[in-house]
PDB file of C-alpha atoms in Angstrom:
ATOM      1  CA  MET A 122      -2.357 -12.045  24.728  1.00  0.00           C
ATOM      2  CA  ARG A 123      -1.920 -10.247  21.387  1.00  0.00           C
ATOM      3  CA  PHE A 124      -0.744 -13.409  19.668  1.00  0.00           C
ATOM      4  CA  ARG A 125      -3.189 -16.017  20.931  1.00  0.00           C
ATOM      5  CA  ASP A 126      -3.115 -18.966  18.511  1.00  0.00           C
ATOM      6  CA  ARG A 127      -0.804 -17.126  16.104  1.00  0.00           C
ATOM      7  CA  VAL A 128       2.044 -19.257  14.752  1.00  0.00           C
ATOM      8  CA  VAL A 129       5.406 -17.538  15.099  1.00  0.00           C
ATOM      9  CA  ILE A 130       8.815 -18.743  13.888  1.00  0.00           C
ATOM     10  CA  VAL A 131      11.816 -17.295  15.722  1.00  0.00           C
ATOM     11  CA  THR A 132      15.332 -18.026  14.489  1.00  0.00           C
ATOM     12  CA  GLY A 133      18.337 -17.824  16.780  1.00  0.00           C
ATOM     13  CA  ALA A 134      15.944 -18.840  19.549  1.00  0.00           C
ATOM     14  CA  GLY A 135      18.534 -20.700  21.589  1.00  0.00           C
ATOM     15  CA  SER A 136      20.057 -17.645  23.252  1.00  0.00           C
ATOM     16  CA  GLY A 137      20.204 -13.878  23.459  1.00  0.00           C
ATOM     17  CA  ILE A 138      17.698 -11.792  21.511  1.00  0.00           C
ATOM     18  CA  GLY A 139      16.131 -14.836  19.860  1.00  0.00           C
ATOM     19  CA  GLU A 140      15.540 -16.617  23.156  1.00  0.00           C
ATOM     20  CA  SER A 141      13.976 -13.524  24.747  1.00  0.00           C
ATOM     21  CA  THR A 142      11.811 -12.956  21.692  1.00  0.00           C
ATOM     22  CA  ALA A 143      10.540 -16.533  21.585  1.00  0.00           C
ATOM     23  CA  ILE A 144       9.695 -16.493  25.296  1.00  0.00           C
ATOM     24  CA  CYS A 145       7.886 -13.144  25.014  1.00  0.00           C
ATOM     25  CA  PHE A 146       5.757 -14.473  22.151  1.00  0.00           C
ATOM     26  CA  GLY A 147       4.957 -17.559  24.208  1.00  0.00           C
ATOM     27  CA  GLU A 148       3.847 -15.406  27.113  1.00  0.00           C
ATOM     28  CA  GLU A 149       1.474 -13.565  24.784  1.00  0.00           C
ATOM     29  CA  GLY A 150      -0.255 -16.718  23.588  1.00  0.00           C
ATOM     30  CA  ALA A 151       1.638 -17.534  20.405  1.00  0.00           C
ATOM     31  CA  ARG A 152       2.436 -20.996  19.165  1.00  0.00           C
ATOM     32  CA  VAL A 153       6.184 -20.603  18.908  1.00  0.00           C
ATOM     33  CA  VAL A 154       8.494 -22.460  16.532  1.00  0.00           C
ATOM     34  CA  CYS A 155      12.016 -22.106  17.956  1.00  0.00           C
ATOM     35  CA  MET A 156      14.893 -22.517  15.482  1.00  0.00           C
ATOM     36  CA  ASP A 157      18.589 -22.606  16.293  1.00  0.00           C
ATOM     37  CA  VAL A 158      21.687 -24.697  15.758  1.00  0.00           C
ATOM     38  CA  LYS A 159      21.603 -25.475  19.474  1.00  0.00           C
ATOM     39  CA  ALA A 160      19.334 -25.051  22.503  1.00  0.00           C
ATOM     40  CA  ALA A 161      16.156 -24.414  20.496  1.00  0.00           C
ATOM     41  CA  GLU A 162      14.500 -27.301  22.323  1.00  0.00           C
ATOM     42  CA  ASP A 163      15.530 -25.784  25.665  1.00  0.00           C
ATOM     43  CA  THR A 164      13.798 -22.512  24.826  1.00  0.00           C
ATOM     44  CA  ALA A 165      10.697 -24.379  23.664  1.00  0.00           C
ATOM     45  CA  GLU A 166      10.673 -26.282  26.956  1.00  0.00           C
ATOM     46  CA  THR A 167      10.888 -23.005  28.897  1.00  0.00           C
ATOM     47  CA  ILE A 168       7.834 -21.749  27.023  1.00  0.00           C
ATOM     48  CA  THR A 169       5.802 -24.903  27.546  1.00  0.00           C
ATOM     49  CA  LYS A 170       6.703 -25.050  31.248  1.00  0.00           C
ATOM     50  CA  GLY A 171       5.317 -21.529  31.511  1.00  0.00           C
ATOM     51  CA  GLY A 172       2.010 -22.681  30.091  1.00  0.00           C
ATOM     52  CA  GLY A 173       2.651 -21.768  26.460  1.00  0.00           C
ATOM     53  CA  GLN A 174       2.842 -23.749  23.245  1.00  0.00           C
ATOM     54  CA  ALA A 175       6.181 -24.266  21.504  1.00  0.00           C
ATOM     55  CA  VAL A 176       8.315 -26.682  19.535  1.00  0.00           C
ATOM     56  CA  GLY A 177      12.086 -26.600  19.068  1.00  0.00           C
ATOM     57  CA  HIS A 178      14.045 -27.434  15.920  1.00  0.00           C
ATOM     58  CA  THR A 179      17.801 -27.865  15.655  1.00  0.00           C
ATOM     59  CA  ALA A 180      18.282 -26.216  12.277  1.00  0.00           C
ATOM     60  CA  ASP A 181      20.759 -24.167  10.243  1.00  0.00           C
ATOM     61  CA  VAL A 182      19.125 -21.070   8.726  1.00  0.00           C
ATOM     62  CA  SER A 183      21.597 -21.120   5.828  1.00  0.00           C
ATOM     63  CA  ARG A 184      20.296 -24.514   4.602  1.00  0.00           C
ATOM     64  CA  TRP A 185      17.145 -24.580   2.480  1.00  0.00           C
ATOM     65  CA  THR A 186      16.423 -28.199   3.397  1.00  0.00           C
ATOM     66  CA  ASP A 187      16.285 -27.212   7.073  1.00  0.00           C
ATOM     67  CA  TRP A 188      13.790 -24.455   6.281  1.00  0.00           C
ATOM     68  CA  GLU A 189      11.620 -26.868   4.329  1.00  0.00           C
ATOM     69  CA  LYS A 190      11.570 -29.230   7.302  1.00  0.00           C
ATOM     70  CA  VAL A 191      10.775 -26.560   9.910  1.00  0.00           C
ATOM     71  CA  VAL A 192       8.094 -24.783   7.876  1.00  0.00           C
ATOM     72  CA  GLY A 193       6.573 -28.071   6.762  1.00  0.00           C
ATOM     73  CA  ASP A 194       6.301 -29.218  10.370  1.00  0.00           C
ATOM     74  CA  ALA A 195       4.719 -25.916  11.446  1.00  0.00           C
ATOM     75  CA  ILE A 196       2.086 -26.149   8.711  1.00  0.00           C
ATOM     76  CA  LYS A 197       1.363 -29.782   9.519  1.00  0.00           C
ATOM     77  CA  ARG A 198       1.196 -29.079  13.256  1.00  0.00           C
ATOM     78  CA  TRP A 199      -0.687 -25.764  13.327  1.00  0.00           C
ATOM     79  CA  GLY A 200      -1.897 -25.109   9.779  1.00  0.00           C
ATOM     80  CA  GLN A 201      -0.442 -21.647   9.232  1.00  0.00           C
ATOM     81  CA  ILE A 202       2.481 -19.270   9.754  1.00  0.00           C
ATOM     82  CA  ASN A 203       1.613 -15.749  10.825  1.00  0.00           C
ATOM     83  CA  VAL A 204       4.940 -14.263  11.896  1.00  0.00           C
ATOM     84  CA  LEU A 205       8.648 -14.754  11.206  1.00  0.00           C
ATOM     85  CA  VAL A 206      11.261 -13.062  13.378  1.00  0.00           C
ATOM     86  CA  ALA A 207      14.713 -13.653  11.877  1.00  0.00           C
ATOM     87  CA  VAL A 208      17.213 -13.148  14.670  1.00  0.00           C
ATOM     88  CA  ALA A 209      19.913 -15.738  13.913  1.00  0.00           C
ATOM     89  CA  GLY A 210      23.260 -14.100  13.300  1.00  0.00           C
ATOM     90  CA  VAL A 211      26.980 -14.462  13.930  1.00  0.00           C
ATOM     91  CA  VAL A 212      30.092 -12.329  14.023  1.00  0.00           C
ATOM     92  CA  SER A 213      33.389 -13.346  12.512  1.00  0.00           C
ATOM     93  CA  ARG A 214      35.670 -15.711  14.409  1.00  0.00           C
ATOM     94  CA  THR A 215      38.732 -14.070  12.835  1.00  0.00           C
ATOM     95  CA  LEU A 216      39.965 -10.501  12.330  1.00  0.00           C
ATOM     96  CA  ASP A 217      37.173  -8.936  10.279  1.00  0.00           C
ATOM     97  CA  THR A 218      38.655  -6.223   8.091  1.00  0.00           C
ATOM     98  CA  VAL A 219      38.472  -5.984   4.312  1.00  0.00           C
ATOM     99  CA  VAL A 220      42.162  -6.869   4.019  1.00  0.00           C
ATOM    100  CA  ASP A 221      42.480  -9.475   6.763  1.00  0.00           C
ATOM    101  CA  GLN A 222      39.224 -11.401   6.435  1.00  0.00           C
ATOM    102  CA  SER A 223      39.413 -14.858   4.822  1.00  0.00           C
ATOM    103  CA  GLU A 224      37.084 -15.877   2.035  1.00  0.00           C
ATOM    104  CA  LYS A 225      35.896 -18.894   4.033  1.00  0.00           C
ATOM    105  CA  GLU A 226      34.926 -16.844   7.086  1.00  0.00           C
ATOM    106  CA  TRP A 227      33.386 -14.094   4.933  1.00  0.00           C
ATOM    107  CA  ASP A 228      31.159 -16.726   3.311  1.00  0.00           C
ATOM    108  CA  ARG A 229      30.150 -18.180   6.702  1.00  0.00           C
ATOM    109  CA  VAL A 230      29.006 -14.812   8.041  1.00  0.00           C
ATOM    110  CA  ILE A 231      27.154 -13.867   4.857  1.00  0.00           C
ATOM    111  CA  ASP A 232      25.530 -17.309   4.611  1.00  0.00           C
ATOM    112  CA  ILE A 233      24.074 -17.211   8.121  1.00  0.00           C
ATOM    113  CA  ASN A 234      23.247 -13.521   8.459  1.00  0.00           C
ATOM    114  CA  LEU A 235      22.072 -12.610   4.958  1.00  0.00           C
ATOM    115  CA  LYS A 236      21.352 -15.814   3.081  1.00  0.00           C
ATOM    116  CA  GLY A 237      19.608 -17.195   6.164  1.00  0.00           C
ATOM    117  CA  THR A 238      17.322 -14.162   6.262  1.00  0.00           C
ATOM    118  CA  TRP A 239      16.504 -14.532   2.564  1.00  0.00           C
ATOM    119  CA  LEU A 240      15.778 -18.245   2.887  1.00  0.00           C
ATOM    120  CA  GLY A 241      13.494 -17.612   5.857  1.00  0.00           C
ATOM    121  CA  MET A 242      11.399 -15.133   3.897  1.00  0.00           C
ATOM    122  CA  LYS A 243      11.413 -17.395   0.856  1.00  0.00           C
ATOM    123  CA  ALA A 244      10.113 -20.263   3.006  1.00  0.00           C
ATOM    124  CA  VAL A 245       7.293 -18.462   4.809  1.00  0.00           C
ATOM    125  CA  LEU A 246       6.026 -15.890   2.312  1.00  0.00           C
ATOM    126  CA  PRO A 247       4.015 -18.301   0.125  1.00  0.00           C
ATOM    127  CA  HIS A 248       2.125 -19.495   3.223  1.00  0.00           C
ATOM    128  CA  MET A 249       1.522 -15.951   4.471  1.00  0.00           C
ATOM    129  CA  ILE A 250       0.245 -14.831   1.078  1.00  0.00           C
ATOM    130  CA  LYS A 251      -2.054 -17.834   0.822  1.00  0.00           C
ATOM    131  CA  ASN A 252      -3.332 -17.105   4.332  1.00  0.00           C
ATOM    132  CA  GLY A 253      -4.103 -13.457   3.559  1.00  0.00           C
ATOM    133  CA  GLY A 254      -1.114 -11.762   5.170  1.00  0.00           C
ATOM    134  CA  GLY A 255       1.559 -11.870   7.824  1.00  0.00           C
ATOM    135  CA  LYS A 256       4.445 -10.120   9.539  1.00  0.00           C
ATOM    136  CA  ILE A 257       8.184 -10.486   9.071  1.00  0.00           C
ATOM    137  CA  VAL A 258      10.741  -8.842  11.349  1.00  0.00           C
ATOM    138  CA  ASN A 259      14.397  -9.146  10.369  1.00  0.00           C
ATOM    139  CA  VAL A 260      17.074  -8.295  12.893  1.00  0.00           C
ATOM    140  CA  SER A 261      19.750  -6.178  11.247  1.00  0.00           C
ATOM    141  CA  SER A 262      22.243  -4.070  13.212  1.00  0.00           C
ATOM    142  CA  LEU A 263      23.515  -0.624  14.061  1.00  0.00           C
ATOM    143  CA  ALA A 264      26.460  -1.712  11.889  1.00  0.00           C
ATOM    144  CA  ALA A 265      24.208  -1.325   8.835  1.00  0.00           C
ATOM    145  CA  ILE A 266      24.114   2.454   9.309  1.00  0.00           C
ATOM    146  CA  VAL A 267      27.264   3.325  11.286  1.00  0.00           C
ATOM    147  CA  GLY A 268      30.873   2.435  10.460  1.00  0.00           C
ATOM    148  CA  LEU A 269      32.271   0.157  13.175  1.00  0.00           C
ATOM    149  CA  GLY A 270      35.803  -1.182  13.312  1.00  0.00           C
ATOM    150  CA  SER A 271      36.718  -4.798  12.496  1.00  0.00           C
ATOM    151  CA  LEU A 272      33.226  -5.798  11.348  1.00  0.00           C
ATOM    152  CA  ALA A 273      33.605  -5.943   7.561  1.00  0.00           C
ATOM    153  CA  SER A 274      31.712  -9.146   6.782  1.00  0.00           C
ATOM    154  CA  TYR A 275      29.205  -8.543   9.579  1.00  0.00           C
ATOM    155  CA  THR A 276      28.506  -5.004   8.340  1.00  0.00           C
ATOM    156  CA  ALA A 277      28.100  -6.218   4.762  1.00  0.00           C
ATOM    157  CA  SER A 278      25.676  -8.919   5.869  1.00  0.00           C
ATOM    158  CA  LYS A 279      23.563  -6.609   8.013  1.00  0.00           C
ATOM    159  CA  GLY A 280      23.531  -3.882   5.387  1.00  0.00           C
ATOM    160  CA  GLY A 281      22.184  -6.528   3.045  1.00  0.00           C
ATOM    161  CA  VAL A 282      19.494  -7.518   5.560  1.00  0.00           C
ATOM    162  CA  SER A 283      18.277  -3.919   5.810  1.00  0.00           C
ATOM    163  CA  ALA A 284      18.254  -3.435   2.036  1.00  0.00           C
ATOM    164  CA  LEU A 285      16.512  -6.758   1.407  1.00  0.00           C
ATOM    165  CA  THR A 286      13.911  -5.869   4.027  1.00  0.00           C
ATOM    166  CA  ARG A 287      13.039  -2.667   2.179  1.00  0.00           C
ATOM    167  CA  GLN A 288      12.839  -4.428  -1.172  1.00  0.00           C
ATOM    168  CA  ALA A 289      10.690  -7.303   0.077  1.00  0.00           C
ATOM    169  CA  ALA A 290       8.400  -4.916   1.950  1.00  0.00           C
ATOM    170  CA  MET A 291       7.583  -3.123  -1.294  1.00  0.00           C
ATOM    171  CA  GLU A 292       7.241  -6.380  -3.220  1.00  0.00           C
ATOM    172  CA  TYR A 293       4.725  -7.950  -0.845  1.00  0.00           C
ATOM    173  CA  ALA A 294       2.845  -4.934   0.534  1.00  0.00           C
ATOM    174  CA  LYS A 295      -0.015  -5.734  -1.845  1.00  0.00           C
ATOM    175  CA  ASP A 296      -0.280  -9.166  -0.227  1.00  0.00           C
ATOM    176  CA  ASN A 297      -0.852  -7.683   3.242  1.00  0.00           C
ATOM    177  CA  VAL A 298       2.568  -8.795   4.493  1.00  0.00           C
ATOM    178  CA  GLN A 299       4.366  -6.143   6.521  1.00  0.00           C
ATOM    179  CA  ILE A 300       8.138  -6.557   6.560  1.00  0.00           C
ATOM    180  CA  ASN A 301      10.353  -4.466   8.829  1.00  0.00           C
ATOM    181  CA  ALA A 302      13.797  -4.612  10.379  1.00  0.00           C
ATOM    182  CA  ILE A 303      15.232  -3.809  13.784  1.00  0.00           C
ATOM    183  CA  GLU A 304      18.731  -2.341  13.936  1.00  0.00           C
ATOM    184  CA  PRO A 305      19.931  -2.980  17.502  1.00  0.00           C
ATOM    185  CA  GLY A 306      22.853  -1.235  19.086  1.00  0.00           C
ATOM    186  CA  ILE A 307      25.161  -3.104  21.453  1.00  0.00           C
ATOM    187  CA  ILE A 308      23.021  -5.654  23.276  1.00  0.00           C
ATOM    188  CA  ASP A 309      24.159  -7.715  26.243  1.00  0.00           C
ATOM    189  CA  THR A 310      24.037 -11.141  24.543  1.00  0.00           C
ATOM    190  CA  PRO A 311      26.406 -14.147  24.610  1.00  0.00           C
ATOM    191  CA  ILE A 312      28.336 -12.534  21.730  1.00  0.00           C
ATOM    192  CA  GLN A 313      29.546  -9.941  24.234  1.00  0.00           C
ATOM    193  CA  LYS A 314      31.236 -12.600  26.339  1.00  0.00           C
ATOM    194  CA  GLY A 315      34.026 -12.799  23.786  1.00  0.00           C
ATOM    195  CA  ILE A 316      35.116  -9.174  24.103  1.00  0.00           C
ATOM    196  CA  THR A 317      37.628  -7.618  26.477  1.00  0.00           C
ATOM    197  CA  PRO A 318      36.611  -5.474  29.475  1.00  0.00           C
ATOM    198  CA  GLU A 319      38.121  -2.484  27.663  1.00  0.00           C
ATOM    199  CA  MET A 320      35.918  -3.079  24.613  1.00  0.00           C
ATOM    200  CA  ARG A 321      32.839  -3.466  26.794  1.00  0.00           C
ATOM    201  CA  LYS A 322      33.670  -0.219  28.585  1.00  0.00           C
ATOM    202  CA  GLY A 323      34.023   1.489  25.212  1.00  0.00           C
ATOM    203  CA  HIS A 324      30.626   0.188  24.089  1.00  0.00           C
ATOM    204  CA  VAL A 325      28.962   1.484  27.227  1.00  0.00           C
ATOM    205  CA  GLU A 326      30.648   4.877  26.919  1.00  0.00           C
ATOM    206  CA  ALA A 327      29.558   5.170  23.274  1.00  0.00           C
ATOM    207  CA  THR A 328      25.915   4.517  24.204  1.00  0.00           C
ATOM    208  CA  PRO A 329      24.307   7.743  25.456  1.00  0.00           C
ATOM    209  CA  VAL A 330      22.011   5.961  27.921  1.00  0.00           C
ATOM    210  CA  GLY A 331      25.157   4.624  29.621  1.00  0.00           C
ATOM    211  CA  ARG A 332      24.542   0.891  29.399  1.00  0.00           C
ATOM    212  CA  LEU A 333      24.192  -1.999  26.985  1.00  0.00           C
ATOM    213  CA  GLY A 334      20.755  -3.004  25.784  1.00  0.00           C
ATOM    214  CA  ASP A 335      18.836  -5.924  27.260  1.00  0.00           C
ATOM    215  CA  PRO A 336      17.722  -8.619  24.775  1.00  0.00           C
ATOM    216  CA  VAL A 337      14.132  -8.242  25.955  1.00  0.00           C
ATOM    217  CA  GLU A 338      14.170  -4.617  24.780  1.00  0.00           C
ATOM    218  CA  ILE A 339      14.678  -5.847  21.224  1.00  0.00           C
ATOM    219  CA  ALA A 340      12.056  -8.528  21.780  1.00  0.00           C
ATOM    220  CA  HIS A 341       9.500  -5.886  22.749  1.00  0.00           C
ATOM    221  CA  MET A 342      10.073  -4.054  19.448  1.00  0.00           C
ATOM    222  CA  ALA A 343       9.748  -7.337  17.555  1.00  0.00           C
ATOM    223  CA  LEU A 344       6.419  -8.039  19.246  1.00  0.00           C
ATOM    224  CA  PHE A 345       5.103  -4.578  18.426  1.00  0.00           C
ATOM    225  CA  LEU A 346       6.088  -4.869  14.756  1.00  0.00           C
ATOM    226  CA  SER A 347       4.486  -8.328  14.609  1.00  0.00           C
ATOM    227  CA  SER A 348       1.186  -7.125  16.073  1.00  0.00           C
ATOM    228  CA  SER A 349      -1.906  -5.588  14.499  1.00  0.00           C
ATOM    229  CA  GLU A 350      -0.812  -2.323  16.095  1.00  0.00           C
ATOM    230  CA  ALA A 351       1.824  -2.053  13.356  1.00  0.00           C
ATOM    231  CA  ASN A 352      -0.400  -2.764  10.347  1.00  0.00           C
ATOM    232  CA  PHE A 353       0.521   0.549   8.666  1.00  0.00           C
ATOM    233  CA  ILE A 354       4.279   0.110   9.162  1.00  0.00           C
ATOM    234  CA  THR A 355       6.335  -1.645   6.500  1.00  0.00           C
ATOM    235  CA  GLY A 356       9.759  -1.319   4.905  1.00  0.00           C
ATOM    236  CA  GLN A 357      11.164   0.565   7.889  1.00  0.00           C
ATOM    237  CA  MET A 358      14.397   0.232   9.847  1.00  0.00           C
ATOM    238  CA  HIS A 359      13.738   0.605  13.577  1.00  0.00           C
ATOM    239  CA  VAL A 360      16.901   1.591  15.437  1.00  0.00           C
ATOM    240  CA  VAL A 361      17.019   0.458  19.072  1.00  0.00           C
ATOM    241  CA  ASP A 362      20.490   1.524  20.169  1.00  0.00           C
ATOM    242  CA  GLY A 363      20.301   3.634  23.339  1.00  0.00           C
ATOM    243  CA  GLY A 364      20.978   6.744  21.292  1.00  0.00           C
ATOM    244  CA  TRP A 365      24.288   5.657  19.697  1.00  0.00           C
ATOM    245  CA  SER A 366      23.306   6.641  16.130  1.00  0.00           C
ATOM    246  CA  ALA A 367      21.935  10.023  17.263  1.00  0.00           C
ATOM    247  CA  HIS A 368      25.484  11.330  17.854  1.00  0.00           C
TER     248      HIS A 368
END
């Protein structure tokens, strides 16, 4: 119960890595604020049925007004925010190369993945600083450090998340806020349902451990980085990719 009575916001909590992360925090005693454009309430219900404390918000991380509402409710309900785990992210719905990508779809990916991460930190940091400290974990991607085909806007957004994490970590270290990022490899999330069997086979073959990652394996890293066990860790990119980037 490392997070008993700690208030934790998890974005992208409706499915995949975000859902697993929110549930794991709930199991360890946290008061979990679940954010997503859909199914956030379902995840919150799963946590409360398991004996935890949670609330769900249907919210768009790329909209400042949504952040104001969610953070304001958390402060009113529980009086503080101790942890933010920014998981929410999307891949392009169209061919994602520098030449083929549309401006509209580029903007959508950047707005959710990068702007959404910035807005989340902007929303919670004043409360963390006032409260004497906190933890922020941003979920970036293997794509931030390795060139992957047909992921131009996604790669740009995740590279930005990693860079912003480093900058913010240095900016707010004096305020006792530790800010880190996780760079997952290929994780078996709903995003993978849209790929062909051949692509999935290629992902597995490119991962030295011989399988895709489980969302809970990313959640476990997020919990560690959000705990007091990680008080001397900040501004770091933690790669959890089954060995892919060690090639």
